[in-house]
Tab-separated table of C-alpha atoms in Angstrom:
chain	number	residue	atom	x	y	z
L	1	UNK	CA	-20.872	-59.226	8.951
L	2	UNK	CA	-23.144	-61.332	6.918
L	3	UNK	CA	-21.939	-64.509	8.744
L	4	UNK	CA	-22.672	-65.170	12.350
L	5	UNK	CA	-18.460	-65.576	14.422
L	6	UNK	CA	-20.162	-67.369	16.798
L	7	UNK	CA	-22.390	-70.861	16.306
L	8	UNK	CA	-24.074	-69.424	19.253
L	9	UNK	CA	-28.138	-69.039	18.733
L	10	UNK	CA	-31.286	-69.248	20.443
L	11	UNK	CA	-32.422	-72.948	21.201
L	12	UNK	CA	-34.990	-74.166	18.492
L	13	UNK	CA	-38.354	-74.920	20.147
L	14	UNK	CA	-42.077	-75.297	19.552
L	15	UNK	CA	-44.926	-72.388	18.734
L	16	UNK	CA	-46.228	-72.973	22.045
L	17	UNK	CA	-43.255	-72.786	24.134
L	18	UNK	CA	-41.852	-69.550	22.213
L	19	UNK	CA	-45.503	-68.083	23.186
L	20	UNK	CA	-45.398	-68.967	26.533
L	21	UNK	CA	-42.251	-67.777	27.464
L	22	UNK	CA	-43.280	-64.451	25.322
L	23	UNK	CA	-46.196	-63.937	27.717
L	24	UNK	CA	-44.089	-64.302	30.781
L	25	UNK	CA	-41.686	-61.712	29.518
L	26	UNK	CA	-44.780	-59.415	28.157
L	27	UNK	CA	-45.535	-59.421	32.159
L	28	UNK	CA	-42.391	-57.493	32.872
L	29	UNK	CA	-42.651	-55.484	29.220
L	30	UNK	CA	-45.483	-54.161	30.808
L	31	UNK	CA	-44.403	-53.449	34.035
L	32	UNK	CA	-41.390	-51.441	32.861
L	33	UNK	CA	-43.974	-49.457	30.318
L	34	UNK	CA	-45.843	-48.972	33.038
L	35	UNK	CA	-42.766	-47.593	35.443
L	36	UNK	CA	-42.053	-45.526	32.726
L	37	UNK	CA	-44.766	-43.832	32.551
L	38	UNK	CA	-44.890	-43.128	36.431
L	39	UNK	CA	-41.225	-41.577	36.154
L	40	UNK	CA	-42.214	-39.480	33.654
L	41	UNK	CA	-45.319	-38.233	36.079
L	42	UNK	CA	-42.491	-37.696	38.378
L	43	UNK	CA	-40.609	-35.612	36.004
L	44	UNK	CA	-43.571	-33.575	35.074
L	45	UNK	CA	-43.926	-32.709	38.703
L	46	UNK	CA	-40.240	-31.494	39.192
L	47	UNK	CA	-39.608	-27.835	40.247
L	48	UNK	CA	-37.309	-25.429	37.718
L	49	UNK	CA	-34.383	-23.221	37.954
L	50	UNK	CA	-34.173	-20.022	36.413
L	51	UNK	CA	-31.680	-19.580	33.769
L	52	UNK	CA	-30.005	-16.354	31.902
L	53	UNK	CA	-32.247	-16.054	28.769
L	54	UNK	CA	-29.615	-13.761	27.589
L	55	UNK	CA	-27.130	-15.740	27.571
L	56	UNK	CA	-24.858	-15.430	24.062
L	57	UNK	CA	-25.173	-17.984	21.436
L	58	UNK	CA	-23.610	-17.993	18.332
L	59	UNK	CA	-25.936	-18.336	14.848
L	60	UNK	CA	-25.748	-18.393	11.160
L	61	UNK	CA	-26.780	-15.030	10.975
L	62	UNK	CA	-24.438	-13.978	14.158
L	63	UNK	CA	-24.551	-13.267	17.923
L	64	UNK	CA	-28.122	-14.261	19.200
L	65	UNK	CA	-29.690	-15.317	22.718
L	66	UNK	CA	-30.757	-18.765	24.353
L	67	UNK	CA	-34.621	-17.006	23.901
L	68	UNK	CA	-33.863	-16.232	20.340
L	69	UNK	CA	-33.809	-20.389	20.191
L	70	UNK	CA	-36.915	-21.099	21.540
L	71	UNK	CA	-38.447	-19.878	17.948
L	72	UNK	CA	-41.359	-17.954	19.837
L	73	UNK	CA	-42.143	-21.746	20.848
L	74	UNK	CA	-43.221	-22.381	24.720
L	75	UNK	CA	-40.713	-25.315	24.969
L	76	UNK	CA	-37.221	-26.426	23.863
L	77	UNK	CA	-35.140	-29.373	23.661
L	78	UNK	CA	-30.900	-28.505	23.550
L	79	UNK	CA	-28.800	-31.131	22.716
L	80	UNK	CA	-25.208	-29.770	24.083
L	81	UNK	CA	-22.656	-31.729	21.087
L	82	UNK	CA	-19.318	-32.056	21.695
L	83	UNK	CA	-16.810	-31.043	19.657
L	84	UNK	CA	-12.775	-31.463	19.066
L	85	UNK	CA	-11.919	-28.197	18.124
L	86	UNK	CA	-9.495	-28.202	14.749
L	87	UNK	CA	-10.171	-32.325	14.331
L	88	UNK	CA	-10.822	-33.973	11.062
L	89	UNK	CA	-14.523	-35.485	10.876
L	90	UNK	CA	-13.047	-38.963	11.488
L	91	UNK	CA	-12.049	-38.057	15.670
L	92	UNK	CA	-15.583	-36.409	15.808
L	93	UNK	CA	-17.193	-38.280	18.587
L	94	UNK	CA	-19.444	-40.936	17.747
L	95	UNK	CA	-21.691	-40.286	20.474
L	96	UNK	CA	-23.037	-37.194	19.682
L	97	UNK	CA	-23.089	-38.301	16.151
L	98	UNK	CA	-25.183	-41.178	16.842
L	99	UNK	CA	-27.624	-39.599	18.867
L	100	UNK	CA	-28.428	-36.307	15.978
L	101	UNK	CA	-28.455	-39.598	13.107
L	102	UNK	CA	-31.355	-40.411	14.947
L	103	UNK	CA	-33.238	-36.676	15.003
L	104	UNK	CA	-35.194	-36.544	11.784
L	105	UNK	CA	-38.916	-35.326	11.313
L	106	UNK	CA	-39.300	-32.156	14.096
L	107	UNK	CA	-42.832	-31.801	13.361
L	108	UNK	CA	-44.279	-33.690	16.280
L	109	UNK	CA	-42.351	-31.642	18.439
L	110	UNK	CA	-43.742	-28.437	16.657
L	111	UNK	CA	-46.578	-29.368	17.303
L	112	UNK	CA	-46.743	-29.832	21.092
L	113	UNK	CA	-44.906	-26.275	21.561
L	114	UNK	CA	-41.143	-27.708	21.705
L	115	UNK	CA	-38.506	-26.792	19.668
L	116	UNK	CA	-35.631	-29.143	19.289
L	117	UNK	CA	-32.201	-27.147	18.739
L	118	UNK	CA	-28.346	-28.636	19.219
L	119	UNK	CA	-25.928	-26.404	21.016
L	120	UNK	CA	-21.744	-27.113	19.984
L	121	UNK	CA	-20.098	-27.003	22.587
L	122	UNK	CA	-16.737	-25.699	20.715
L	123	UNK	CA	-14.913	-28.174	23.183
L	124	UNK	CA	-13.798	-32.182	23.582
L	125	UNK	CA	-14.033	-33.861	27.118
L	126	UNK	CA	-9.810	-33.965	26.131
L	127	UNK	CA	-9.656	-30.513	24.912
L	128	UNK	CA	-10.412	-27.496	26.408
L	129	UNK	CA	-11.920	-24.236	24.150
L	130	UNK	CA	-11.077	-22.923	20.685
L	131	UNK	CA	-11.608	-19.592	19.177
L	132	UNK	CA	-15.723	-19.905	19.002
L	133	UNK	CA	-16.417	-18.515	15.842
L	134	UNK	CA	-13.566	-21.245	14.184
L	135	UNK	CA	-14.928	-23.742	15.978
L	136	UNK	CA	-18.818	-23.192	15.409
L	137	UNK	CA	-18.106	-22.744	11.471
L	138	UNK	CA	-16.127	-26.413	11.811
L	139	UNK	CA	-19.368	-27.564	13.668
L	140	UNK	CA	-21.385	-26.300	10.587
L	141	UNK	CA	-19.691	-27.924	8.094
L	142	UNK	CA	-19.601	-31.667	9.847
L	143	UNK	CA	-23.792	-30.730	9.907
L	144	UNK	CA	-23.413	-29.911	6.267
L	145	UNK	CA	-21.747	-33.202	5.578
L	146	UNK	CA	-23.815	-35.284	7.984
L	147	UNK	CA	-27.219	-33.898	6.178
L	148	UNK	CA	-28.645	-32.730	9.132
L	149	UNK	CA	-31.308	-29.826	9.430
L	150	UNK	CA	-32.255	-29.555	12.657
L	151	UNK	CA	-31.359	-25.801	13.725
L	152	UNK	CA	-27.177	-25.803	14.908
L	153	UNK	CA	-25.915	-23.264	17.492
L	154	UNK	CA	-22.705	-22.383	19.713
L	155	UNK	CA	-23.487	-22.186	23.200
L	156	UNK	CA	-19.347	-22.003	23.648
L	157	UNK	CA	-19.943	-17.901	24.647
L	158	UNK	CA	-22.339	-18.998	27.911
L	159	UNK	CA	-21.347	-22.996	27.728
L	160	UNK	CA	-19.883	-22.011	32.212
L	161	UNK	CA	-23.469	-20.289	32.773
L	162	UNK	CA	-25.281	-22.807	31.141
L	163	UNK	CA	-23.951	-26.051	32.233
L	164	UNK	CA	-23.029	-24.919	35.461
L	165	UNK	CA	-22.524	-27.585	37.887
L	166	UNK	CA	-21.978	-29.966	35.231
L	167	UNK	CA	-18.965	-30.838	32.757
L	168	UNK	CA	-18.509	-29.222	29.804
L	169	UNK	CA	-17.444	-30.963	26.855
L	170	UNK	CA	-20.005	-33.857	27.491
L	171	UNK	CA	-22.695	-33.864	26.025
L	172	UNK	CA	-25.924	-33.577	27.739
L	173	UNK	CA	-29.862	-33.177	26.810
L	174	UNK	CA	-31.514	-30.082	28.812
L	175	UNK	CA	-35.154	-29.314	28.717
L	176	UNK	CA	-36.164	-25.536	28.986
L	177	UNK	CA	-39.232	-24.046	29.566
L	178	UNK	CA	-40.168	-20.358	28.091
L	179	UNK	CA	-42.343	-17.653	30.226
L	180	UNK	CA	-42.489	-14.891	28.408
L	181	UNK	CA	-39.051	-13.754	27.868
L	182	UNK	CA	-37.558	-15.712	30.977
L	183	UNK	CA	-36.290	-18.855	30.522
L	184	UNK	CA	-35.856	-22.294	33.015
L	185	UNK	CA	-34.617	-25.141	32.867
L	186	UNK	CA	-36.652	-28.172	33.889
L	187	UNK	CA	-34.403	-31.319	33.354
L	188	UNK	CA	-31.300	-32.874	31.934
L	189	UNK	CA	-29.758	-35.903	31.330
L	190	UNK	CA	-26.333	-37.014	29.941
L	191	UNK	CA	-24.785	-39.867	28.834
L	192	UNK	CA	-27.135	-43.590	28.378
L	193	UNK	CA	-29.910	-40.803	29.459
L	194	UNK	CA	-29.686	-39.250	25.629
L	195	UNK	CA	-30.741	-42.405	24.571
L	196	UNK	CA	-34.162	-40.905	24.170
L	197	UNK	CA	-33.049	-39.978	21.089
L	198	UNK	CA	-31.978	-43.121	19.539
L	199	UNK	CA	-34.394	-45.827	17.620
L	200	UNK	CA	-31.242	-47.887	16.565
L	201	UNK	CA	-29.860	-49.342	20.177
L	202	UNK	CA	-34.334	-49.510	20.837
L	203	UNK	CA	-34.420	-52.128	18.282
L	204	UNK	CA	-31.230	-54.006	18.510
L	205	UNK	CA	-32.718	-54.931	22.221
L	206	UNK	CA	-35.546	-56.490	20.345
L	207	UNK	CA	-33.338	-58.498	18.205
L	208	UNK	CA	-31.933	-62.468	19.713
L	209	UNK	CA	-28.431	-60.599	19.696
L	210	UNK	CA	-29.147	-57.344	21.121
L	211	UNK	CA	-26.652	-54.726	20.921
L	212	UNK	CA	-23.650	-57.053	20.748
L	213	UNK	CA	-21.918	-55.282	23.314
L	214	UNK	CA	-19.017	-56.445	26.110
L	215	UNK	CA	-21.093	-55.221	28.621
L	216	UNK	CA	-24.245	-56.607	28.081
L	217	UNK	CA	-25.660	-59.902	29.740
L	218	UNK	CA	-25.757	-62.248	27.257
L	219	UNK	CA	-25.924	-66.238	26.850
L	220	UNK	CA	-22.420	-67.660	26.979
L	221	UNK	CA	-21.054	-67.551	23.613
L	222	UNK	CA	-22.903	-64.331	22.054
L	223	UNK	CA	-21.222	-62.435	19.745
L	224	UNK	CA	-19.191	-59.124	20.948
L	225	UNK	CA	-18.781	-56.363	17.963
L	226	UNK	CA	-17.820	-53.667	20.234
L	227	UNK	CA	-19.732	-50.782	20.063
L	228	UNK	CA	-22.096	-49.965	17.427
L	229	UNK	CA	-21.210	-46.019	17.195
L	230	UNK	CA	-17.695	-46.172	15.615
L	231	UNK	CA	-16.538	-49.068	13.292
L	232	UNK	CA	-13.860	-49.518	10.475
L	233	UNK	CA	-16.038	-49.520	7.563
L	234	UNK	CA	-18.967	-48.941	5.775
L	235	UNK	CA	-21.153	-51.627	3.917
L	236	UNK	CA	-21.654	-54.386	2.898
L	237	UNK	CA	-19.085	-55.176	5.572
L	238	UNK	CA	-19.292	-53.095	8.048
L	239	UNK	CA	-16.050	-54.274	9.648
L	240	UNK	CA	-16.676	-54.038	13.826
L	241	UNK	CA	-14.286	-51.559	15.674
L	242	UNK	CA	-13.511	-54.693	18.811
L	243	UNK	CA	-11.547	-52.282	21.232
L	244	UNK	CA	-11.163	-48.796	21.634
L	245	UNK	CA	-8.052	-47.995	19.017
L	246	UNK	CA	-7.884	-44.548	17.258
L	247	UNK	CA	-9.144	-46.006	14.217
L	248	UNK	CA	-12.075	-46.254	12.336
L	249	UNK	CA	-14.812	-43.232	11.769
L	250	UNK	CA	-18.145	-42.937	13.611
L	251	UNK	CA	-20.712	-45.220	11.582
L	252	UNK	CA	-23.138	-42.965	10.474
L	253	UNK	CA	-20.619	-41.056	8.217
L	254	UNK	CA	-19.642	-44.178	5.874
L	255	UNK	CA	-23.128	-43.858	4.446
L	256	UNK	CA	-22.230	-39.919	3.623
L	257	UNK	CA	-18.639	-40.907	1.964
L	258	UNK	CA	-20.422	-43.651	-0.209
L	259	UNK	CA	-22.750	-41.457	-1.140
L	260	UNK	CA	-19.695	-38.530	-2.170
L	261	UNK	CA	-20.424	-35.667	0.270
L	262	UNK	CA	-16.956	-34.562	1.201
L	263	UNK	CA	-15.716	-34.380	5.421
L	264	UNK	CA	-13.674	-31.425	4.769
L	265	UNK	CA	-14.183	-29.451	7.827
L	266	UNK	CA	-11.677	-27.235	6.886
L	267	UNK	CA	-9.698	-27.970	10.142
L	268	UNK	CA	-6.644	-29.464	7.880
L	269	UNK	CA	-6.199	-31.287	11.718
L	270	UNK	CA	-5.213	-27.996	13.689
L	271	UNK	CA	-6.226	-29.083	17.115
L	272	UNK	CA	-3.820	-31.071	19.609
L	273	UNK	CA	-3.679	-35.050	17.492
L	274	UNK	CA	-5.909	-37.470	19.890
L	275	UNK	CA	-3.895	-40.869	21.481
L	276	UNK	CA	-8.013	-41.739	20.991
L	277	UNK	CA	-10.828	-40.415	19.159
L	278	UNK	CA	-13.456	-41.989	21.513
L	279	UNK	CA	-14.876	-39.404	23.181
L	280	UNK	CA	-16.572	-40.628	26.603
């Protein structure tokens, strides 16, 4: 991985021209900025829908509600993760488990009001539901091993009330708002929109390379490693996972098996055996 596959680089030229052609692009930089910011005036201005602050979650400690989650705080951010009931942590997607790598430090969040919370799904995209409590103790254990901390719910008991109109077993980002002790909902996103989240795909758009991704538009000759969120190996190689086979782990979990926490999920590979463990 050390060694570029392709002779395929940038052309070399002077200071001058690399700052000149850095200004031109800083014009659009700032435009974008700029349109971001007006969507997210937009977003601010959206109406919200009621939703059943009731509604059953599953917790550590047992059966709680979706208000219970808030943490007494005015806001909350749910990330809905998928899961493969009765997989190994290897067919785990490698979506969702890129996007909570990324969730670290919660204080800033505290601090405006908003509490950030993920809610397991119990459920796959190619699977349909488990038993709950099975499935959210699986969930627990793949947080255990990942070394997460945010706070980990099941929202499997409500997952048809609270993702209604939507598909379940994909993983989306919701933003709630809390009034008292009703709840609404005031956005959500799914798919390249829970790239909020990430920092890692941010600056691999700042790099000559970018992602490295089929899809992207690139320069003739660019190298393609497939997608960054699922790969063979670990370091120093870091082998690249070229098509979608049903091999290779999500990436963020090498780290975790050189460093000797153990994936036992305790699932001893119970649910229905995936032709793929790509998930979306």
């Amino acid at each position: 991985m050390s060694e570029n596959p392709s002779k395929a680089q940038p052309p070399v030229v002077d200071r001058a021209t690399l700052e000149q052609q850095l200004e031109a692009l800083r014009v659009r930089e700032k435009a974008h900025t700029r349109e971001g910011d007006a969507i997210a005036a937009a977003r601010r201005r959206l109406p919200m829908a009621e939703v059943a602050a009731d509604s059953t979650l599953l917790g550590p400690d047992g059966p709680m509600t979706l208000l219970d989650a808030f943490e007494g705080r005015r806001q909350m951010i749910a990330y809905y993760f998928m899961w493969w009931p009765g997989r190994p942590a290897a067919e785990q997607c490698e979506g969702c488990t890129w996007v909570m790598s990324h969730v670290g430090e919660l204080a800033y969040l505290h601090s405006r009001d908003i509490t950030f919370a993920v809610l397991c799904q119990g459920r796959n995209t190619a699977y349909g539901f488990a038993d709950a409590q099975t499935s959210y103790e699986e969930s627990l254990r793949y947080r255990a091993f990942m070394g997460w901390t945010m706070p980990w719910y099941s929202a499997q008991p409500s997952l048809e009330t609270l993702l209604v109109g939507r598909e379940p077993g994909l993983f989306h980002l919701v933003c709630y708002l809390r009034d008292g002790d009703r709840v609404f909902e005031t956005y959500w996103t799914k798919r390249r929109g829970a790239e909020a989240v990430d920092y890692s795909y941010a600056l691999m758009d700042l790099t000559a390379f970018g992602r490295q991704e089929a899809w992207e538009d690139s320069p003739a000759g660019w190298q393609r490693l497939g997608h960054a969120t699922r790969t063979l190996g670990g370091a120093p190689d870091w082998p690249p996972l070229r098509e979608e086979q049903p091999i290779g782990r999500p990436t963020a979990q090498w780290p975790r098996l050189d460093a000797g926490h153990s994936d036992d999920l305790g699932t001893t590979g119970t649910g229905p055996a995936a032709e793929s463990p790509h998930c979306h």
